[in-house]
mmCIF file of C-alpha atoms and ligand atoms in Angstrom:
data_model
loop_
_atom_site.group_PDB
_atom_site.id
_atom_site.type_symbol
_atom_site.label_atom_id
_atom_site.label_comp_id
_atom_site.label_asym_id
_atom_site.label_seq_id
_atom_site.Cartn_x
_atom_site.Cartn_y
_atom_site.Cartn_z
ATOM 1 C CA MET A 1 32.037 35.366 59.206
ATOM 2 C CA SER A 2 31.465 38.803 57.790
ATOM 3 C CA HIS A 3 29.356 40.070 60.819
ATOM 4 C CA GLY A 4 31.911 39.060 63.328
ATOM 5 C CA TRP A 5 33.268 41.286 66.078
ATOM 6 C CA PHE A 6 36.748 41.250 64.653
ATOM 7 C CA ASP A 7 37.555 43.251 61.645
ATOM 8 C CA GLU A 8 40.364 41.530 59.862
ATOM 9 C CA GLU A 9 42.012 44.927 58.938
ATOM 10 C CA ALA A 10 41.303 46.980 61.976
ATOM 11 C CA GLY A 11 41.890 44.278 64.610
ATOM 12 C CA PRO A 12 39.482 43.308 67.333
ATOM 13 C CA ILE A 13 36.804 45.656 68.582
ATOM 14 C CA VAL A 14 37.091 45.791 72.344
ATOM 15 C CA ARG A 15 33.563 46.865 73.315
ATOM 16 C CA PRO A 16 31.898 43.422 74.029
ATOM 17 C CA TYR A 17 34.676 42.647 76.470
ATOM 18 C CA ALA A 18 34.575 46.067 78.061
ATOM 19 C CA MET A 19 30.971 45.269 78.718
ATOM 20 C CA THR A 20 31.941 42.255 80.776
ATOM 21 C CA ARG A 21 34.672 44.286 82.569
ATOM 22 C CA GLY A 22 37.398 42.078 81.313
ATOM 23 C CA ARG A 23 36.007 38.883 82.783
ATOM 24 C CA THR A 24 35.445 35.927 80.603
ATOM 25 C CA ARG A 25 33.975 33.341 82.937
ATOM 26 C CA GLY A 26 32.119 34.960 85.728
ATOM 27 C CA THR A 27 31.769 32.686 88.684
ATOM 28 C CA VAL A 28 30.931 29.495 86.720
ATOM 29 C CA ASP A 29 33.865 27.138 86.883
ATOM 30 C CA HIS A 30 33.283 25.406 83.542
ATOM 31 C CA PRO A 31 32.378 27.343 80.448
ATOM 32 C CA LEU A 32 28.687 26.973 79.823
ATOM 33 C CA ASP A 33 28.043 24.554 76.907
ATOM 34 C CA LEU A 34 26.639 25.940 73.772
ATOM 35 C CA ILE A 35 23.366 24.084 74.284
ATOM 36 C CA ALA A 36 23.108 24.802 78.065
ATOM 37 C CA LEU A 37 19.469 26.058 78.520
ATOM 38 C CA VAL A 38 18.853 29.404 80.151
ATOM 39 C CA THR A 39 15.516 29.746 81.830
ATOM 40 C CA ALA A 40 14.248 32.910 83.608
ATOM 41 C CA GLU A 41 13.489 32.387 87.331
ATOM 42 C CA THR A 42 9.952 33.316 87.895
ATOM 43 C CA GLY A 43 10.597 34.429 91.483
ATOM 44 C CA ASP A 44 8.009 34.779 94.168
ATOM 45 C CA PRO A 45 5.387 37.466 93.756
ATOM 46 C CA ASP A 46 5.548 38.147 97.539
ATOM 47 C CA GLY A 47 9.175 38.716 97.135
ATOM 48 C CA ALA A 48 10.123 36.303 99.915
ATOM 49 C CA ALA A 49 11.885 33.493 98.144
ATOM 50 C CA GLY A 50 12.552 32.774 94.528
ATOM 51 C CA GLY A 51 14.167 35.492 92.368
ATOM 52 C CA VAL A 52 16.531 36.491 95.103
ATOM 53 C CA SER A 53 17.985 39.379 93.156
ATOM 54 C CA ASP A 54 18.465 42.890 94.413
ATOM 55 C CA LEU A 55 18.658 43.967 90.811
ATOM 56 C CA THR A 56 15.789 45.164 88.757
ATOM 57 C CA ASP A 57 15.626 45.176 85.118
ATOM 58 C CA ARG A 58 16.272 48.910 85.063
ATOM 59 C CA GLU A 59 19.587 48.349 86.791
ATOM 60 C CA LEU A 60 20.674 45.687 84.405
ATOM 61 C CA ALA A 61 23.001 46.459 81.391
ATOM 62 C CA PRO A 62 20.794 46.470 78.275
ATOM 63 C CA GLU A 63 22.442 43.215 77.193
ATOM 64 C CA HIS A 64 21.502 41.525 80.558
ATOM 65 C CA ALA A 65 17.955 42.896 80.201
ATOM 66 C CA GLU A 66 17.748 41.443 76.584
ATOM 67 C CA ILE A 67 18.703 38.067 77.784
ATOM 68 C CA MET A 68 16.027 38.143 80.522
ATOM 69 C CA ARG A 69 13.492 39.378 77.949
ATOM 70 C CA ARG A 70 14.293 36.400 75.660
ATOM 71 C CA CYS A 71 14.371 33.845 78.412
ATOM 72 C CA ARG A 72 11.066 34.891 79.885
ATOM 73 C CA ARG A 73 9.502 34.288 76.475
ATOM 74 C CA THR A 74 11.168 30.889 76.064
ATOM 75 C CA THR A 75 13.971 28.731 77.242
ATOM 76 C CA GLU A 76 16.969 29.507 74.951
ATOM 77 C CA SER A 77 20.426 27.906 74.695
ATOM 78 C CA VAL A 78 23.676 29.765 75.104
ATOM 79 C CA ALA A 79 24.158 29.558 71.296
ATOM 80 C CA GLU A 80 20.804 31.106 70.612
ATOM 81 C CA LEU A 81 21.325 33.825 72.977
ATOM 82 C CA ALA A 82 24.678 34.608 71.357
ATOM 83 C CA THR A 83 23.145 34.738 67.920
ATOM 84 C CA GLY A 84 20.141 36.637 69.046
ATOM 85 C CA LEU A 85 22.141 39.337 70.740
ATOM 86 C CA ASP A 86 24.816 39.189 68.064
ATOM 87 C CA LEU A 87 27.548 38.830 70.617
ATOM 88 C CA PRO A 88 30.506 36.463 70.837
ATOM 89 C CA VAL A 89 29.650 33.290 72.814
ATOM 90 C CA GLY A 90 32.365 34.103 75.352
ATOM 91 C CA VAL A 91 30.771 37.371 76.137
ATOM 92 C CA VAL A 92 27.199 35.937 76.459
ATOM 93 C CA ARG A 93 28.612 33.210 78.880
ATOM 94 C CA VAL A 94 29.706 35.949 81.210
ATOM 95 C CA LEU A 95 26.462 37.845 81.003
ATOM 96 C CA ILE A 96 24.661 34.548 81.817
ATOM 97 C CA SER A 97 26.929 34.041 84.780
ATOM 98 C CA ASP A 98 26.064 37.383 86.145
ATOM 99 C CA LEU A 99 22.366 36.759 85.868
ATOM 100 C CA LEU A 100 22.952 33.377 87.455
ATOM 101 C CA ASP A 101 24.806 34.957 90.411
ATOM 102 C CA ALA A 102 21.915 37.383 90.796
ATOM 103 C CA GLY A 103 19.434 34.545 90.953
ATOM 104 C CA LEU A 104 17.483 35.793 87.899
ATOM 105 C CA VAL A 105 18.079 32.679 85.725
ATOM 106 C CA ARG A 106 18.778 29.080 86.041
ATOM 107 C CA VAL A 107 20.903 27.107 83.687
ATOM 108 C CA SER A 108 20.529 23.451 82.894
ATOM 109 C CA ARG A 109 23.705 21.793 81.571
ATOM 110 C CA PRO A 110 23.027 19.333 78.807
ATOM 111 C CA VAL A 111 23.174 15.484 79.408
ATOM 112 C CA PRO A 112 25.607 13.894 77.045
ATOM 113 C CA ALA A 113 23.500 11.883 74.652
ATOM 114 C CA SER A 114 25.406 8.614 75.524
ATOM 115 C CA GLN A 115 24.342 9.141 79.152
ATOM 116 C CA LEU A 116 20.545 9.321 78.546
ATOM 117 C CA GLN A 117 18.789 7.036 81.015
ATOM 118 C CA ASP A 118 16.743 5.111 78.535
ATOM 119 C CA ASP A 119 15.536 5.174 74.947
ATOM 120 C CA SER A 120 12.456 7.203 75.667
ATOM 121 C CA THR A 121 14.054 10.494 74.750
ATOM 122 C CA LEU A 122 15.488 9.291 71.397
ATOM 123 C CA ARG A 123 12.184 7.733 70.497
ATOM 124 C CA GLU A 124 10.468 11.109 71.325
ATOM 125 C CA VAL A 125 12.999 12.867 68.992
ATOM 126 C CA ILE A 126 12.308 10.399 66.163
ATOM 127 C CA ASP A 127 8.562 10.870 66.456
ATOM 128 C CA GLY A 128 8.842 14.598 66.741
ATOM 129 C CA LEU A 129 11.107 14.748 63.632
ATOM 130 C CA ARG A 130 8.675 12.530 61.650
ATOM 131 C CA ALA A 131 5.903 14.988 62.416
ATOM 132 C CA LEU A 132 7.758 17.895 60.950
ATOM 133 C CA MET B 1 23.087 15.872 85.614
ATOM 134 C CA VAL B 2 20.216 17.930 84.145
ATOM 135 C CA SER B 3 20.398 21.264 85.842
ATOM 136 C CA GLY B 4 22.055 19.686 88.762
ATOM 137 C CA PRO B 5 24.550 22.377 89.858
ATOM 138 C CA PHE B 6 21.830 25.072 89.827
ATOM 139 C CA GLU B 7 18.849 23.289 90.879
ATOM 140 C CA ARG B 8 16.952 25.087 93.724
ATOM 141 C CA GLY B 9 14.876 23.260 96.229
ATOM 142 C CA ARG B 10 11.459 23.977 94.936
ATOM 143 C CA SER B 11 9.386 21.833 92.768
ATOM 144 C CA ARG B 12 8.543 23.064 89.217
ATOM 145 C CA PRO B 13 8.327 21.535 85.778
ATOM 146 C CA ALA B 14 11.662 20.044 84.738
ATOM 147 C CA ASP B 15 13.692 22.108 82.388
ATOM 148 C CA PRO B 16 13.818 20.683 78.874
ATOM 149 C CA THR B 17 16.457 18.304 77.680
ATOM 150 C CA ALA B 18 18.764 19.777 74.933
ATOM 151 C CA LEU B 19 20.369 17.474 72.294
ATOM 152 C CA LYS B 20 22.648 18.360 69.524
ATOM 153 C CA ILE B 21 23.108 16.781 66.051
ATOM 154 C CA LEU B 22 26.054 17.858 63.933
ATOM 155 C CA VAL B 23 25.741 18.493 60.246
ATOM 156 C CA ALA B 24 29.102 17.934 58.696
ATOM 157 C CA GLY B 25 30.765 17.770 55.410
ATOM 158 C CA ALA B 26 32.965 19.527 53.000
ATOM 159 C CA PHE B 27 32.503 23.069 51.826
ATOM 160 C CA GLY B 28 29.556 23.490 49.578
ATOM 161 C CA VAL B 29 27.762 20.205 50.225
ATOM 162 C CA GLY B 30 24.568 21.758 51.430
ATOM 163 C CA LYS B 31 25.057 22.053 55.288
ATOM 164 C CA THR B 32 23.636 25.626 55.513
ATOM 165 C CA THR B 33 20.728 24.671 53.186
ATOM 166 C CA LEU B 34 19.856 21.562 55.261
ATOM 167 C CA VAL B 35 19.882 23.312 58.601
ATOM 168 C CA GLY B 36 17.680 26.069 57.116
ATOM 169 C CA ALA B 37 15.290 23.535 55.673
ATOM 170 C CA VAL B 38 14.350 21.960 59.037
ATOM 171 C CA SER B 39 14.977 24.569 61.674
ATOM 172 C CA ASP B 40 12.238 26.360 63.692
ATOM 173 C CA ILE B 41 14.074 29.534 63.756
ATOM 174 C CA LYS B 42 15.568 31.448 60.959
ATOM 175 C CA THR B 43 18.914 29.775 60.551
ATOM 176 C CA LEU B 44 21.274 31.652 62.731
ATOM 177 C CA GLN B 45 24.924 31.787 62.664
ATOM 178 C CA THR B 46 26.816 31.682 65.910
ATOM 179 C CA GLU B 47 30.438 32.404 66.156
ATOM 180 C CA GLU B 48 33.184 31.080 68.358
ATOM 181 C CA SER B 49 36.352 32.965 68.648
ATOM 182 C CA LEU B 50 39.144 30.648 67.727
ATOM 183 C CA THR B 51 41.288 31.507 70.665
ATOM 184 C CA GLU B 52 38.480 30.964 73.181
ATOM 185 C CA ALA B 53 36.873 27.880 71.812
ATOM 186 C CA GLY B 54 37.170 24.755 73.951
ATOM 187 C CA ARG B 55 39.057 26.265 76.812
ATOM 188 C CA PRO B 56 38.578 28.917 79.461
ATOM 189 C CA VAL B 57 40.424 32.092 78.937
ATOM 190 C CA ASP B 58 41.421 34.070 81.981
ATOM 191 C CA ASP B 59 42.391 37.270 80.549
ATOM 192 C CA ILE B 60 40.526 38.394 77.464
ATOM 193 C CA ARG B 61 42.773 41.366 77.008
ATOM 194 C CA ALA B 62 45.464 38.954 75.991
ATOM 195 C CA VAL B 63 43.100 37.351 73.516
ATOM 196 C CA SER B 64 42.240 40.790 72.066
ATOM 197 C CA GLY B 65 45.876 41.468 71.596
ATOM 198 C CA LYS B 66 46.270 38.189 69.744
ATOM 199 C CA ARG B 67 43.880 39.331 66.981
ATOM 200 C CA SER B 68 41.552 36.325 67.090
ATOM 201 C CA THR B 69 39.621 35.181 64.113
ATOM 202 C CA THR B 70 36.066 34.143 64.485
ATOM 203 C CA VAL B 71 34.348 31.204 62.727
ATOM 204 C CA ALA B 72 30.698 31.066 61.913
ATOM 205 C CA MET B 73 28.624 28.002 62.458
ATOM 206 C CA ASP B 74 25.121 27.311 61.145
ATOM 207 C CA PHE B 75 22.833 26.856 63.866
ATOM 208 C CA GLY B 76 19.256 25.602 64.050
ATOM 209 C CA ARG B 77 16.671 24.534 66.548
ATOM 210 C CA ILE B 78 13.886 21.923 66.360
ATOM 211 C CA THR B 79 11.478 22.185 69.298
ATOM 212 C CA ILE B 80 10.431 18.545 69.610
ATOM 213 C CA SER B 81 8.109 19.026 72.679
ATOM 214 C CA ASP B 82 7.946 21.020 75.880
ATOM 215 C CA SER B 83 10.572 18.629 77.214
ATOM 216 C CA VAL B 84 13.019 18.159 74.377
ATOM 217 C CA ILE B 85 14.873 20.403 72.021
ATOM 218 C CA VAL B 86 17.230 19.453 69.260
ATOM 219 C CA TYR B 87 19.896 21.752 68.182
ATOM 220 C CA LEU B 88 21.661 21.401 64.745
ATOM 221 C CA PHE B 89 25.232 22.625 64.259
ATOM 222 C CA GLY B 90 26.527 22.895 60.758
ATOM 223 C CA THR B 91 30.182 22.558 61.324
ATOM 224 C CA PRO B 92 32.606 24.490 59.232
ATOM 225 C CA GLY B 93 34.301 22.056 56.821
ATOM 226 C CA GLN B 94 37.738 23.313 56.578
ATOM 227 C CA GLU B 95 40.461 21.262 58.093
ATOM 228 C CA ARG B 96 41.776 24.217 60.116
ATOM 229 C CA PHE B 97 38.541 24.295 62.030
ATOM 230 C CA ARG B 98 38.670 20.641 62.907
ATOM 231 C CA PHE B 99 39.547 21.349 66.519
ATOM 232 C CA LEU B 100 36.213 23.101 66.851
ATOM 233 C CA TRP B 101 34.461 19.893 65.959
ATOM 234 C CA ASP B 102 35.913 18.200 69.061
ATOM 235 C CA GLU B 103 34.050 20.587 71.236
ATOM 236 C CA LEU B 104 30.871 20.343 69.244
ATOM 237 C CA ALA B 105 31.100 16.525 69.066
ATOM 238 C CA ARG B 106 31.305 16.278 72.800
ATOM 239 C CA GLY B 107 27.962 14.978 74.163
ATOM 240 C CA ALA B 108 26.360 15.088 70.711
ATOM 241 C CA LEU B 109 23.638 12.648 69.806
ATOM 242 C CA GLY B 110 25.036 12.034 66.440
ATOM 243 C CA ALA B 111 26.058 13.429 63.077
ATOM 244 C CA LEU B 112 24.752 13.747 59.543
ATOM 245 C CA ILE B 113 27.483 13.725 57.012
ATOM 246 C CA LEU B 114 26.511 15.336 53.681
ATOM 247 C CA VAL B 115 28.456 14.288 50.602
ATOM 248 C CA ASP B 116 28.616 15.327 46.984
ATOM 249 C CA THR B 117 29.461 12.477 44.706
ATOM 250 C CA ARG B 118 31.395 14.710 42.400
ATOM 251 C CA ARG B 119 33.865 15.269 45.270
ATOM 252 C CA LEU B 120 33.667 12.125 47.476
ATOM 253 C CA ALA B 121 37.333 12.294 48.443
ATOM 254 C CA ASP B 122 36.656 15.615 50.255
ATOM 255 C CA SER B 123 34.525 13.562 52.707
ATOM 256 C CA PHE B 124 37.124 11.002 53.705
ATOM 257 C CA SER B 125 38.484 12.942 56.596
ATOM 258 C CA VAL B 126 35.051 13.864 57.853
ATOM 259 C CA VAL B 127 34.122 10.175 57.943
ATOM 260 C CA ASP B 128 37.433 9.452 59.723
ATOM 261 C CA PHE B 129 36.608 12.069 62.278
ATOM 262 C CA PHE B 130 33.385 10.516 63.429
ATOM 263 C CA GLU B 131 34.491 6.919 63.128
ATOM 264 C CA THR B 132 37.533 7.696 65.366
ATOM 265 C CA ARG B 133 35.351 9.212 68.057
ATOM 266 C CA GLY B 134 32.759 6.501 67.855
ATOM 267 C CA LEU B 135 29.915 9.054 67.331
ATOM 268 C CA PRO B 136 26.970 7.565 65.416
ATOM 269 C CA PHE B 137 26.485 9.052 62.031
ATOM 270 C CA ALA B 138 24.620 8.693 58.852
ATOM 271 C CA VAL B 139 25.575 9.673 55.356
ATOM 272 C CA ALA B 140 23.290 11.633 53.022
ATOM 273 C CA VAL B 141 24.223 11.913 49.419
ATOM 274 C CA ASN B 142 23.142 15.363 48.324
ATOM 275 C CA CYS B 143 21.810 15.250 44.814
ATOM 276 C CA PHE B 144 23.115 18.252 42.953
ATOM 277 C CA ASP B 145 21.766 19.026 39.567
ATOM 278 C CA GLY B 146 24.015 17.570 36.894
ATOM 279 C CA ALA B 147 25.716 15.096 39.233
ATOM 280 C CA ILE B 148 25.473 11.436 38.254
ATOM 281 C CA ARG B 149 23.244 9.537 40.711
ATOM 282 C CA TYR B 150 25.160 6.625 42.248
ATOM 283 C CA PRO B 151 23.322 3.982 44.184
ATOM 284 C CA PRO B 152 23.920 4.480 47.928
ATOM 285 C CA GLU B 153 25.620 1.033 48.193
ATOM 286 C CA GLN B 154 28.232 2.298 45.715
ATOM 287 C CA VAL B 155 28.778 5.292 47.919
ATOM 288 C CA ARG B 156 29.078 3.085 50.917
ATOM 289 C CA ARG B 157 31.854 1.057 49.262
ATOM 290 C CA ALA B 158 33.647 4.203 47.978
ATOM 291 C CA LEU B 159 33.682 5.681 51.606
ATOM 292 C CA ASP B 160 34.406 2.247 53.141
ATOM 293 C CA LEU B 161 31.538 2.493 55.609
ATOM 294 C CA ASP B 162 30.412 -0.148 58.086
ATOM 295 C CA GLU B 163 27.481 -2.134 57.073
ATOM 296 C CA ASP B 164 25.123 -0.538 59.684
ATOM 297 C CA VAL B 165 25.793 3.005 58.719
ATOM 298 C CA PRO B 166 22.697 4.418 57.105
ATOM 299 C CA VAL B 167 23.372 5.888 53.564
ATOM 300 C CA MET B 168 20.655 7.658 51.708
ATOM 301 C CA LEU B 169 19.997 10.091 48.846
ATOM 302 C CA CYS B 170 18.843 13.575 49.985
ATOM 303 C CA ASP B 171 17.898 16.965 48.686
ATOM 304 C CA ALA B 172 18.973 19.418 51.351
ATOM 305 C CA ARG B 173 16.546 21.997 49.898
ATOM 306 C CA GLU B 174 13.491 19.787 50.737
ATOM 307 C CA ARG B 175 12.263 19.799 54.309
ATOM 308 C CA ALA B 176 10.969 16.235 54.203
ATOM 309 C CA SER B 177 14.267 14.970 52.702
ATOM 310 C CA ALA B 178 16.377 16.742 55.304
ATOM 311 C CA ARG B 179 14.125 15.524 58.118
ATOM 312 C CA ASP B 180 14.373 11.944 56.914
ATOM 313 C CA ALA B 181 18.095 12.168 56.984
ATOM 314 C CA LEU B 182 18.040 13.365 60.523
ATOM 315 C CA VAL B 183 15.608 10.598 61.476
ATOM 316 C CA ALA B 184 18.232 8.082 60.128
ATOM 317 C CA VAL B 185 20.899 9.590 62.405
ATOM 318 C CA VAL B 186 18.681 9.310 65.565
ATOM 319 C CA GLU B 187 17.486 5.806 64.669
ATOM 320 C CA HIS B 188 21.091 4.714 64.162
ATOM 321 C CA ALA B 189 22.040 6.175 67.483
ATOM 322 C CA LEU B 190 19.100 4.397 69.144
ATOM 323 C CA HIS B 191 20.039 1.033 67.637
ATOM 324 C CA ARG B 192 23.679 1.516 68.639
ATOM 325 C CA SER B 193 22.724 2.341 72.275
ATOM 326 C CA ALA B 194 20.415 -0.650 72.412
ATOM 327 C CA ARG B 195 23.258 -2.887 71.084
ATOM 328 C CA GLN B 196 25.655 -1.551 73.550
ATOM 329 C CA ARG B 197 23.345 -2.116 76.429
ATOM 330 C CA SER B 198 22.682 -5.655 75.441
ATOM 331 C CA ALA B 199 26.503 -6.243 75.120
ATOM 332 C CA VAL B 200 27.030 -4.995 78.654
ATOM 333 C CA SER B 201 24.235 -6.961 80.335
HETATM 334 N N1 LIG C 1 20.724 20.806 43.420
HETATM 335 C C1 LIG C 1 20.959 20.903 44.695
HETATM 336 N N2 LIG C 1 21.564 21.989 45.200
HETATM 337 C C2 LIG C 1 21.823 22.104 46.460
HETATM 338 C C3 LIG C 1 21.394 21.170 47.368
HETATM 339 N N3 LIG C 1 21.829 21.439 48.606
HETATM 340 C C4 LIG C 1 22.393 22.562 48.526
HETATM 341 N N4 LIG C 1 22.422 22.995 47.273
HETATM 342 C C5 LIG C 1 22.966 24.252 46.738
HETATM 343 O O1 LIG C 1 24.458 24.147 46.868
HETATM 344 C C6 LIG C 1 25.023 25.423 47.234
HETATM 345 C C7 LIG C 1 25.911 25.236 48.488
HETATM 346 O O2 LIG C 1 25.024 24.814 49.625
HETATM 347 P P1 LIG C 1 25.411 25.320 51.141
HETATM 348 O O3 LIG C 1 24.195 24.871 51.961
HETATM 349 O O4 LIG C 1 25.745 26.706 51.192
HETATM 350 O O5 LIG C 1 26.667 24.471 51.446
HETATM 351 P P2 LIG C 1 27.547 24.450 52.719
HETATM 352 O O6 LIG C 1 28.793 25.059 52.316
HETATM 353 O O7 LIG C 1 27.864 22.998 53.042
HETATM 354 O O8 LIG C 1 26.904 25.121 53.801
HETATM 355 C C8 LIG C 1 23.847 26.413 47.471
HETATM 356 O O9 LIG C 1 23.738 27.145 46.206
HETATM 357 C C9 LIG C 1 22.618 25.457 47.616
HETATM 358 O O10 LIG C 1 21.448 26.012 47.106
HETATM 359 C C10 LIG C 1 20.807 19.927 46.886
HETATM 360 O O11 LIG C 1 20.330 18.984 47.676
HETATM 361 N N5 LIG C 1 20.563 19.921 45.501
HETATM 362 MG MG1 LIG C 2 27.537 26.872 54.748
#
């Protein structure tokens, strides 16, 4: 709680929201789940299809570029990105929406555990935990 | 539903499935310790602004004006395989953060409730929360130094838990012990889903 963006005495710090130009949602209709996974689009080396962005990393805000850097290394959830960038979840949701709009990332929304097709995923989790 | 809305036409390896398990319990029962003991990543704290949690906010300036408070949640990751990732959320115990639990509980695989036998009554409302929502949970009795060790069955009775709810002793500081407690949660969820399926068919 101590490293939050909001200082109890001084009131909120505006900067993270200024970065998203006042938007809180981007173009995604539903707020991205905390465990929605963000994966960098690899794009097409020939530039034809794939990462359809007209943005290059240089043109991205540093925070966008940092998300891209992390997601190229490994798939990360919204919550991990927020903690990794030390930004409020709401701000990170907007940044991800921007990258999504630019075709630089894809986002997979989590399947509610109660809607898993069969037991195989849970069995895999049990085996994986036991191996820890 | 996995990646449905944003799926593009080309074939590529499927994105991993993300699941979440809540680690719940009263203040000081060992949630932060347990998440840290099993997580791949250095335990992180994520924060959710109280005014923004659980609902879309159209105008953040209004929120800023409202002087929101943030709440920190422990957060851990266990990479099971290339295709499955488990996220742990240590939920802030205080009653005033309960509404956050609703958001976190949505879609969750299950919960581990940590209890301290010296303060069992602090756990009543936590147990109620998960029972009411029908989310599978297990109870781990954290063994604090100097606390009397009660047999799990006695804790079950004191908490008025159903027969099938796993109750075990645990030391949140020990990776193996924390891992076993999480296994109990997932096994319980698995049994429950198997039972529900056989009831339907
Ligand atoms: N003896 C003992 N101490 C523990 C155990 N788990 C946690 N602690 C200690 O209890 C204190 C509170 O734990 P913490 O994880 O911060 O609790 P939280 O408020 O639920 O996150 C810390 O000093 C831990 O080191 C346990 O299983 N046994
Ligand atoms: Mg804690």
